[in-house]
CSV table of C-alpha atoms and ligand atoms in Angstrom, one decimal:
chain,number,residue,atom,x,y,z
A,1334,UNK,CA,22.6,26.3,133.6
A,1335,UNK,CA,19.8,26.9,136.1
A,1336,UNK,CA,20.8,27.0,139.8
A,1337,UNK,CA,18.9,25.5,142.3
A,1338,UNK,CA,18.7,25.9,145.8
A,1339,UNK,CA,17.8,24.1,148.5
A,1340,UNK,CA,17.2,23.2,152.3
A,1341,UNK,CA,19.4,20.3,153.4
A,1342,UNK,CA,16.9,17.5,154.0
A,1343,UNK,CA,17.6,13.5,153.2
A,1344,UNK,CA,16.2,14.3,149.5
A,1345,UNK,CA,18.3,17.5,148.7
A,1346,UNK,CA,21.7,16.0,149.9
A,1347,UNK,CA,21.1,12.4,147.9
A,1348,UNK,CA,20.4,15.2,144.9
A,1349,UNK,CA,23.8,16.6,145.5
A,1350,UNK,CA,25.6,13.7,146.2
A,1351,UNK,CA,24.4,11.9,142.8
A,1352,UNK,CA,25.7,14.7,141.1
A,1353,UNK,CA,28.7,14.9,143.1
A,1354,UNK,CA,28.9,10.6,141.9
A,1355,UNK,CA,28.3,11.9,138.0
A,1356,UNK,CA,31.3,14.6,138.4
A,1357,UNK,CA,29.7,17.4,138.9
A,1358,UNK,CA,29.8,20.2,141.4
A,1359,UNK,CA,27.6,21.1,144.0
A,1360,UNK,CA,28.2,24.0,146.7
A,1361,UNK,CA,27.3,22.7,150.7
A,1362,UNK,CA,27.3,24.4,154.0
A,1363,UNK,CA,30.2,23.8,156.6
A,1364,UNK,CA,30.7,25.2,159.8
A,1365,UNK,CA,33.3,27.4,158.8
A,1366,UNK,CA,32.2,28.9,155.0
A,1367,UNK,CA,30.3,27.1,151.8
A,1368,UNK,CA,32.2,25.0,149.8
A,1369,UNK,CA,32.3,23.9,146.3
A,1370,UNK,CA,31.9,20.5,145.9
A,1371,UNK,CA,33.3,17.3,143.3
A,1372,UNK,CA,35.0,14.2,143.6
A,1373,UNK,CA,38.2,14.4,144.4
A,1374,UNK,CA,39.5,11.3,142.5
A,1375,UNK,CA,38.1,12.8,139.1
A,1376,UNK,CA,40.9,14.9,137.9
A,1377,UNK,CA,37.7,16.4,135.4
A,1378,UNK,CA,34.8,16.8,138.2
A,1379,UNK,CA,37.6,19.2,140.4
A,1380,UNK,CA,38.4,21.1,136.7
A,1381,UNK,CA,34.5,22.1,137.1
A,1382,UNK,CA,35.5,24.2,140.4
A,1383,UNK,CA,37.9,25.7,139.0
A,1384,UNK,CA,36.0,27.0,136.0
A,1385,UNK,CA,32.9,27.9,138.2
A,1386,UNK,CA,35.0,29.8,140.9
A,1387,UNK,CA,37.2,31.3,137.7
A,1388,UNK,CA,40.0,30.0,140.3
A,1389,UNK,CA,43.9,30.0,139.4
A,1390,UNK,CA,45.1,26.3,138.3
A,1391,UNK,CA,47.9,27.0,140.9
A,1392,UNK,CA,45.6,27.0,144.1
A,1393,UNK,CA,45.5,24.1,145.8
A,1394,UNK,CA,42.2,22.4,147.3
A,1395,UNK,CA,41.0,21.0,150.6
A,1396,UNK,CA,39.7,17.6,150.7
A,1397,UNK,CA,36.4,16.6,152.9
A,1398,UNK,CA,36.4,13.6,154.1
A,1399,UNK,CA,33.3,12.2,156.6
A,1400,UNK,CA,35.6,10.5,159.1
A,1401,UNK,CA,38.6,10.2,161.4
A,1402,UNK,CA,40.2,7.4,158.9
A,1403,UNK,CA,38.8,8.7,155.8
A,1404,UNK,CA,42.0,10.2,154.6
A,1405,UNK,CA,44.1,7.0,154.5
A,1406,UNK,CA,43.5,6.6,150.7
A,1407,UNK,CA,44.8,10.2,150.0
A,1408,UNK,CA,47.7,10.2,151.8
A,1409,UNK,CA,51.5,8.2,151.6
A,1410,UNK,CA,52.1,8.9,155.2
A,1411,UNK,CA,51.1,10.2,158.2
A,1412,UNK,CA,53.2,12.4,160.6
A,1413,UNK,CA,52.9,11.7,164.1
A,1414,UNK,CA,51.4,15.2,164.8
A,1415,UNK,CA,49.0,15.1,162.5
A,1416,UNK,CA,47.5,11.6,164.4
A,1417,UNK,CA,47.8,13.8,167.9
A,1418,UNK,CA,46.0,16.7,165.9
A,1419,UNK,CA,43.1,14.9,164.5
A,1420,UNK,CA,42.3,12.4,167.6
A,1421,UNK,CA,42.3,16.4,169.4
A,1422,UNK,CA,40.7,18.3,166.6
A,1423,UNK,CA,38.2,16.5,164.2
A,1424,UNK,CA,35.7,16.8,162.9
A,1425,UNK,CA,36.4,20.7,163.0
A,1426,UNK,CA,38.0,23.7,161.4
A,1427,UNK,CA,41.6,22.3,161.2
A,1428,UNK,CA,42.5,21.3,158.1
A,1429,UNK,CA,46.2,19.4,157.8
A,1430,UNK,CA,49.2,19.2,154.7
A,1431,UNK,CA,49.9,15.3,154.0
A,1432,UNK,CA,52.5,14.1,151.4
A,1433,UNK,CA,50.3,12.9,149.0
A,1434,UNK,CA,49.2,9.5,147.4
A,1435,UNK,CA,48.7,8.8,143.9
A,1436,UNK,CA,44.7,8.2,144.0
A,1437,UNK,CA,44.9,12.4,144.7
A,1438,UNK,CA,44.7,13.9,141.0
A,1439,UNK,CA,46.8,16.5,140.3
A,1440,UNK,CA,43.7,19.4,139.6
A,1441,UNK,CA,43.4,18.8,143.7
A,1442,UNK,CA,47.0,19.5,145.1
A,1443,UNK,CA,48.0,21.8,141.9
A,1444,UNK,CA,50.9,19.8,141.2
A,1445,UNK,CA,51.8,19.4,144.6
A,1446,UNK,CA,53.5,16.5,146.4
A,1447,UNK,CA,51.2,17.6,149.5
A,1448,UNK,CA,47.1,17.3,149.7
A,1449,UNK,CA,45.6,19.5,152.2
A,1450,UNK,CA,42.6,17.2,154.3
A,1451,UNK,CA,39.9,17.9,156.7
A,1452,UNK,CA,37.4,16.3,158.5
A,1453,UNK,CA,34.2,19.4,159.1
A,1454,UNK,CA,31.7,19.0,161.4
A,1455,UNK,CA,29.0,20.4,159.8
A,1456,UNK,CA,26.0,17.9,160.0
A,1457,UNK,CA,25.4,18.5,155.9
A,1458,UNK,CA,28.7,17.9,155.0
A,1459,UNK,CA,29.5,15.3,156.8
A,1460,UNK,CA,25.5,13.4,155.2
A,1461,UNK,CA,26.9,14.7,151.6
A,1462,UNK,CA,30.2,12.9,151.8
A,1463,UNK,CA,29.2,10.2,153.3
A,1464,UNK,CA,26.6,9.4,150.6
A,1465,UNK,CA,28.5,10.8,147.8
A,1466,UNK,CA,30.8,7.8,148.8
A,1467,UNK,CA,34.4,9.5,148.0
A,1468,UNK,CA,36.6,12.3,149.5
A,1469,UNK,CA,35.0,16.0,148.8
A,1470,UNK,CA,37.5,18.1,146.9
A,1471,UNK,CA,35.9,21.8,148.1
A,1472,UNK,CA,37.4,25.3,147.7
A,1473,UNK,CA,35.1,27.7,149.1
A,1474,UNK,CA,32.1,28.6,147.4
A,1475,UNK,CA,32.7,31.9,146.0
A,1476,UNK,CA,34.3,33.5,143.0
A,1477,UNK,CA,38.1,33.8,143.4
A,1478,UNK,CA,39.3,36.7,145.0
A,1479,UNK,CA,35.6,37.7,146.3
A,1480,UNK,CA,34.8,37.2,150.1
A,1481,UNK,CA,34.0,33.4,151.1
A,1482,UNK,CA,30.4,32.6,151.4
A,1483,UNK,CA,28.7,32.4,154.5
A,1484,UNK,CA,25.3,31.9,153.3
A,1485,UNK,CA,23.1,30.3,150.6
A,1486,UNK,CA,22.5,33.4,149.0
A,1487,UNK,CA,26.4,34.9,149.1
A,1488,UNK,CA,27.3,31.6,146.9
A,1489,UNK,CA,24.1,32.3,145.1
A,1490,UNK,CA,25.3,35.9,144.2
A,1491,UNK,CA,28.9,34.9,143.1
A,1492,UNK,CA,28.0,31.3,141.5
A,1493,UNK,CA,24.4,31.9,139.7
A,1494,UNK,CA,24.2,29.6,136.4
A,1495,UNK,CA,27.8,27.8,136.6
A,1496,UNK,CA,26.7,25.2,139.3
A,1497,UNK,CA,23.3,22.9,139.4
A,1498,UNK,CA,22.8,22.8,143.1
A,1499,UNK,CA,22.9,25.0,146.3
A,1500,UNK,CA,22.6,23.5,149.5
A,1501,UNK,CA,21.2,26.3,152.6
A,1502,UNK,CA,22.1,25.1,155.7
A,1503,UNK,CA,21.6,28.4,157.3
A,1504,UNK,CA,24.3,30.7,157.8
A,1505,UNK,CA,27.9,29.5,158.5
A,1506,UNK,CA,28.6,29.0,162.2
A,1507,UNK,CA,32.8,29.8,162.1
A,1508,UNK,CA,32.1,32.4,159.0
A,1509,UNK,CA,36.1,32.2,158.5
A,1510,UNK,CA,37.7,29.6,157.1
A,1511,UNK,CA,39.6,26.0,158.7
A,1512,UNK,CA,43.1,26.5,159.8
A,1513,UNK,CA,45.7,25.1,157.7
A,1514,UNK,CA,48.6,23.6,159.7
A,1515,UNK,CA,51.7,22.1,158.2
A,1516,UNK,CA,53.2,19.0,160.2
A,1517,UNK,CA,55.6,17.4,157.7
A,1518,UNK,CA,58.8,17.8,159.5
A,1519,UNK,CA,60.4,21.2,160.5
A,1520,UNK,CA,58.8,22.9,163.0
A,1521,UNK,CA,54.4,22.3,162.9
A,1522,UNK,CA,53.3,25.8,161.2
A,1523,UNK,CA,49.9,27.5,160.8
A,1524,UNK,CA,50.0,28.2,157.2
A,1525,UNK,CA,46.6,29.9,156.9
A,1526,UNK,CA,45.1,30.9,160.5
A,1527,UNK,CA,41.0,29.8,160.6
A,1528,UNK,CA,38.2,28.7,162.8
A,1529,UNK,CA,40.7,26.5,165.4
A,1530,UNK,CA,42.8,29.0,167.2
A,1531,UNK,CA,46.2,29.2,167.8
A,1532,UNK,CA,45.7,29.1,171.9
A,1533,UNK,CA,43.8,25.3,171.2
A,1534,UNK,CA,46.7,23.7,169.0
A,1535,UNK,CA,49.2,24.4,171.7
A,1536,UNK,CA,47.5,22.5,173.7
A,1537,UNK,CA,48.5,19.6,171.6
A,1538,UNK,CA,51.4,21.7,169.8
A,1539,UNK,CA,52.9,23.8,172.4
A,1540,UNK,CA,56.1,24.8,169.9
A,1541,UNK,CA,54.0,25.9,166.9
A,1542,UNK,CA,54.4,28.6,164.6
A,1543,UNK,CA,52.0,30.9,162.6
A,1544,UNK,CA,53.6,31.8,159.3
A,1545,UNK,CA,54.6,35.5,158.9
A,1546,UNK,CA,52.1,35.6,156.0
A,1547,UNK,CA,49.2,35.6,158.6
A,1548,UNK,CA,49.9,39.4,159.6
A,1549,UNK,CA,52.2,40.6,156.9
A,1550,UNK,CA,52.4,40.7,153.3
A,1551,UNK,CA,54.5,38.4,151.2
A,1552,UNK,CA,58.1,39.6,150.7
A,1553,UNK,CA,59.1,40.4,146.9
A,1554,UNK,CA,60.0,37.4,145.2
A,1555,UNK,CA,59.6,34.9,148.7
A,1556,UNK,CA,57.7,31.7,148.2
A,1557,UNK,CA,54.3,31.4,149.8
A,1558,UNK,CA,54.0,28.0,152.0
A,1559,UNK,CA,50.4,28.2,151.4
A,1560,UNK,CA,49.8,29.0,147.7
A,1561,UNK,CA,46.5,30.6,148.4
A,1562,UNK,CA,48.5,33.1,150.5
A,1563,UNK,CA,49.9,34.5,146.9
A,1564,UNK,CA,46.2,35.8,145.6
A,1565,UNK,CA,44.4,38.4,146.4
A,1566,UNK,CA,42.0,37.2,148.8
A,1567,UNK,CA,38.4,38.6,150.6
A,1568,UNK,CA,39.0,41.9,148.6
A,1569,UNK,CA,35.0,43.3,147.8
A,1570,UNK,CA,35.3,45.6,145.6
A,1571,UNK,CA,35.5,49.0,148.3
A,1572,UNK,CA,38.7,49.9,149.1
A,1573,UNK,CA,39.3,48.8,153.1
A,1574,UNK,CA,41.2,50.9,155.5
A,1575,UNK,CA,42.6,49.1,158.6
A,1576,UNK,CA,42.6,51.0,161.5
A,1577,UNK,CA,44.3,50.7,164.9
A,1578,UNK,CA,44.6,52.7,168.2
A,1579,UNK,CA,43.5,53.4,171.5
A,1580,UNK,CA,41.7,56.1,173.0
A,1581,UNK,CA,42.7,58.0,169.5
A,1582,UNK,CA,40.5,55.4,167.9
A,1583,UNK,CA,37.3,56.9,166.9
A,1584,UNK,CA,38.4,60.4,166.2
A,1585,UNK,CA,40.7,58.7,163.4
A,1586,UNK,CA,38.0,57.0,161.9
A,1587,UNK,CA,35.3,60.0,161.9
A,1588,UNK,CA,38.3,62.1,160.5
A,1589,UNK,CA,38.6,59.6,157.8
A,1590,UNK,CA,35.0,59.2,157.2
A,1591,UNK,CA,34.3,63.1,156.9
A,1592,UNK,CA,37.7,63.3,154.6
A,1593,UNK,CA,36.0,60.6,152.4
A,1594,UNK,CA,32.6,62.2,152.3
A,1595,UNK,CA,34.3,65.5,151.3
A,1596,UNK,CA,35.8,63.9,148.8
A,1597,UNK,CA,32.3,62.4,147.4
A,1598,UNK,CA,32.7,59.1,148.6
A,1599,UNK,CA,30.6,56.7,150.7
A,1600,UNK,CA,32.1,55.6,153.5
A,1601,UNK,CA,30.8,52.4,155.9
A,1602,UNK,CA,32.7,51.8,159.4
A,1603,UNK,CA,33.1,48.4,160.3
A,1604,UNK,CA,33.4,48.4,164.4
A,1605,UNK,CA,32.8,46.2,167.8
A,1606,UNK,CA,29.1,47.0,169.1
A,1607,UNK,CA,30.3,48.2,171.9
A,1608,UNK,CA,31.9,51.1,169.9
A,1609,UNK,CA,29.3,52.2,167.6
A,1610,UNK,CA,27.7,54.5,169.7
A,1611,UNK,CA,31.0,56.5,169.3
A,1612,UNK,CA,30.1,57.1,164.9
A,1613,UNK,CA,26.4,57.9,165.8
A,1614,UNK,CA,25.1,59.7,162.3
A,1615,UNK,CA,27.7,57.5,160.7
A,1616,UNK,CA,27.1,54.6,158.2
A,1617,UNK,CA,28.0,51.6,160.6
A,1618,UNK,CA,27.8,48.2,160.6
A,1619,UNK,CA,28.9,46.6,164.1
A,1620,UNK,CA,30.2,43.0,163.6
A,1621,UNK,CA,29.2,42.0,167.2
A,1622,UNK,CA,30.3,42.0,170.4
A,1623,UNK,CA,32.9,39.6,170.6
A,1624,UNK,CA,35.8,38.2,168.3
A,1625,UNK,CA,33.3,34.9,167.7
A,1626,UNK,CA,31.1,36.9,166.5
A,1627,UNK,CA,32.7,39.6,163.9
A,1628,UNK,CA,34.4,36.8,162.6
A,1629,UNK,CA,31.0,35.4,161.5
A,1630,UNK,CA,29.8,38.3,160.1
A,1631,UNK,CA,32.9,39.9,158.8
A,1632,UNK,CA,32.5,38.3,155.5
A,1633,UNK,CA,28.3,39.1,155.3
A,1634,UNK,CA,29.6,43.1,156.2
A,1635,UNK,CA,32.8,43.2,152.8
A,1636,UNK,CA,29.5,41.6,150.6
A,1637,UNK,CA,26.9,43.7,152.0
A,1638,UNK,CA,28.7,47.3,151.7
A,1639,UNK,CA,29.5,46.2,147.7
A,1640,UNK,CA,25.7,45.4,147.8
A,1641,UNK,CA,24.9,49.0,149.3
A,1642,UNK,CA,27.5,50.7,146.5
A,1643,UNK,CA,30.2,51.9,149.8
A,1644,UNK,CA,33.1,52.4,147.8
A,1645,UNK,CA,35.4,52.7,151.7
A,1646,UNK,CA,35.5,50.4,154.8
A,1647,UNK,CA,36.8,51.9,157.3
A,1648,UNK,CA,37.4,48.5,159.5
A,1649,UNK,CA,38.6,49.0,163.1
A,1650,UNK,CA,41.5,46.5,163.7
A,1651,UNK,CA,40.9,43.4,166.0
A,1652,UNK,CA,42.8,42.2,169.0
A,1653,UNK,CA,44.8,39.0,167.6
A,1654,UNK,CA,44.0,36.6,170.5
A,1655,UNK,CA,41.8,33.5,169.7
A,1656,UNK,CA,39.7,33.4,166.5
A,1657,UNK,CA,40.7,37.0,166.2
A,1658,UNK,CA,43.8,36.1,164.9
A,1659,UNK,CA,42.0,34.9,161.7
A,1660,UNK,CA,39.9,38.1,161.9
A,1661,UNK,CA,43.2,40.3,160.9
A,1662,UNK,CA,44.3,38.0,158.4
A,1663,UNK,CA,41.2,38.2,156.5
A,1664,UNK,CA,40.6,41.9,157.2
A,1665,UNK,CA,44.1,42.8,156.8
A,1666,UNK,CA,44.0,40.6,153.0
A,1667,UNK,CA,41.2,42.7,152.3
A,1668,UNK,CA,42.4,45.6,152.7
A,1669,UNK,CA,45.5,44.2,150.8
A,1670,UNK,CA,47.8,45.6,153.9
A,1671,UNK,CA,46.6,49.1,154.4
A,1672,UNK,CA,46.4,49.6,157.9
A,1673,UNK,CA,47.3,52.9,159.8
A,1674,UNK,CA,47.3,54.0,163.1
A,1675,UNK,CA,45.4,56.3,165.1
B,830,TXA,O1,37.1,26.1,155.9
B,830,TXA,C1,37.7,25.8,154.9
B,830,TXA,O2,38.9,25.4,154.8
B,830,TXA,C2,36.8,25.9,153.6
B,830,TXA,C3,35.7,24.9,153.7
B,830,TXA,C4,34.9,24.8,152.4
B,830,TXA,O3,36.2,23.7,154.0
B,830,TXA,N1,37.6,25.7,152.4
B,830,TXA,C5,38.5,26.6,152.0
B,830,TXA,O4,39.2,26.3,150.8
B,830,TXA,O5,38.7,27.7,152.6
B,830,TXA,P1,40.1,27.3,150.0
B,830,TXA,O6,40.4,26.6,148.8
B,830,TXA,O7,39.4,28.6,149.9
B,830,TXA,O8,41.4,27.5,150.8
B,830,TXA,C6,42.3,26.4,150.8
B,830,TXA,C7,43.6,26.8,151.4
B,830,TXA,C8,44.3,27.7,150.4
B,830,TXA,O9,45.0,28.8,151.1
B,830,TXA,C9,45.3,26.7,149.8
B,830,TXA,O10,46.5,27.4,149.3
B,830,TXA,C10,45.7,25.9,151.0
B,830,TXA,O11,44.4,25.7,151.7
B,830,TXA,N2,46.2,24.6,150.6
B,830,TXA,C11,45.5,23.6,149.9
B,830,TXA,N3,46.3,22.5,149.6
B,830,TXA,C12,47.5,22.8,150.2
B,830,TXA,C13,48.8,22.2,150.3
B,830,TXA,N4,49.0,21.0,149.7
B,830,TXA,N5,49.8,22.8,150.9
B,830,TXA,C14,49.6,24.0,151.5
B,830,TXA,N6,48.4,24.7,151.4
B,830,TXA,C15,47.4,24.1,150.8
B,831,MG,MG1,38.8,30.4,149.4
């Protein structure tokens, strides 16, 4: 299959939303990553993203919907929360667990008796879904266990001849993913931290929780709330080092970069701007200035040192306060827990 790609204009999105009406897939910008694209009420179109993304039948998917209301056919109920939440929050990165109705197939919720739903604000997403005329089922756009998308040409690299269309929107604006927040009784918990912080649903929330998996690996044998938390997640294909510390910081990092180098590897440090003056003569790639912004570009930096053949990422850790909360998680996934400290 030949994959095309192109600039969202009124043309490409009625392309992708006819195909999206015939059951196929079709990857789109939001403002957090890409996402893969079908109709969620065609138990065979949402199959297709699972082949394409090679993703386990036991991960659940998001679905898009263009409106405030748009969920009601998808869901049995709706918690009071969860009304609070989306008058507060949508469209935007918050995505919410609803017991299910039975229009949702179950390819979508992966058996389960609970659909994840989300209103995005992307512009693009919001023109596909509405002309596509149904509720976007939409992982995101990359191969499983690879590092979301958060451009055109990252799906591109993963998803090459297994999906017709591409939409380029530009990059992502989030570049992490939508938090996932449970409301359906027992105490409101962020299953998956994203895009809306913590800080912002306690504003509406003040008593929620962020589910131990954010920071810490799963326990042997416990049960993940999210079943996305199971898999390996954001992993490229170096191996990533967390590291934390203070003033220590830098002289961990440039002892484990020179160790590495001995060794006949290629290491790449992953850092704050502000600090890569400190690995001058280094490999670096600084993420940005602020927690905003190496969220954004985290992703881009995990494809680009596989790109580059870096076979260790050294990754300084983040404070966890605002969208740096989601930072860790996804840099703490990819480096499948190794963190030390300076
Ligand atoms: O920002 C995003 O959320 C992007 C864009 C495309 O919208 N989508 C995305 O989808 O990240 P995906 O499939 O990569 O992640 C969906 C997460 C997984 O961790 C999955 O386990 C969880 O949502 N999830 C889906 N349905 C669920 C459910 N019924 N209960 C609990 N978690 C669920
Ligand atoms: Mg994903």
């Amino acid at each position: 299959m030949k994959t095309d790609v192109l600039p969202v204009n009124a043309a490409s999105i009625e392309k992708a939303a006819s195909l999206i009406r015939a059951g196929e897939v079709v990857a789109f910008p939001t403002e957090t990553v890409y996402g893969l694209g079908a109709d969620a009420g065609n138990n065979d179109a949402v199959l297709r993203i699972f082949a394409a993304k090679d993703r386990p039948a036991d991960n659940p998917l998001i679905c898009h919907v263009a409106s405030k209301r748009g969920f009601a056919p998808l869901v049995s109920s709706v918690p009071k929360l969860a009304a609070a939440l989306i008058e507060a929050f949508w469209p935007g990165p918050l995505t919410l667990v609803f017991p299910k109705s039975a229009a949702v197939p179950d390819a979508v919720t992966a058996g389960l008796s609970t659909v994840a739903v989300r209103m995005p604000s992307h512009p693009a997403a919001l023109a596909l879904i509405e002309a596509a005329g149904c509720p976007v089922a939409a992982p995101s756009a990359n191969r499983s266990t690879r590092p979301s998308p958060t451009t055109a040409s990252h799906v591109l690299a993963d998803l090459d001849g297994r999906i017709p269309l591409i939409l380029d929107g530009g990059p992502a604006l989030f570049g992490v993913e939508s938090t996932v927040v449970d409301v359906n009784g027992g105490v409101p918990t962020i299953l998956r931290p994203g895009g809306l912080t913590l800080e912002m649903l306690r504003e509406i929330v003040p008593d929620i929780l962020v589910d131990r998996s954010a920071l810490s690996p799963l326990r042997d044998g416990a049960e993940a709330r999210s079943p996305g938390m199971r898999h390996r997640h954001y992993a490229p294909r170096a191996k990533v080092v967390v590291v934390r510390g203070g003033a220590r910081l830098a002289r961990e990092m440039r002892a484990r970069y020179a160790a590495a180098v001995a060794r006949g590897g290629r290491p790449l440090i992953l850092c704050r701007s502000d600090n890569a003056a400190r690995y001058d003569g280094l490999s670096v790639y600084p993420l940005g200035g602020n927690a905003p912004e190496m969220a954004a570009r985290l992703f881009d930096a995990l494809r680009a040192a596989d790109d580059a053949g870096y076979d260790l990422i050294l990754a300084e850790a983040a404070g966890t306060d605002g969208i740096g909360l989601a930072l860790m998680n996804r840099l703490l996934r990819a480096a499948d827990f190794d963190i030390v400290d300076a």
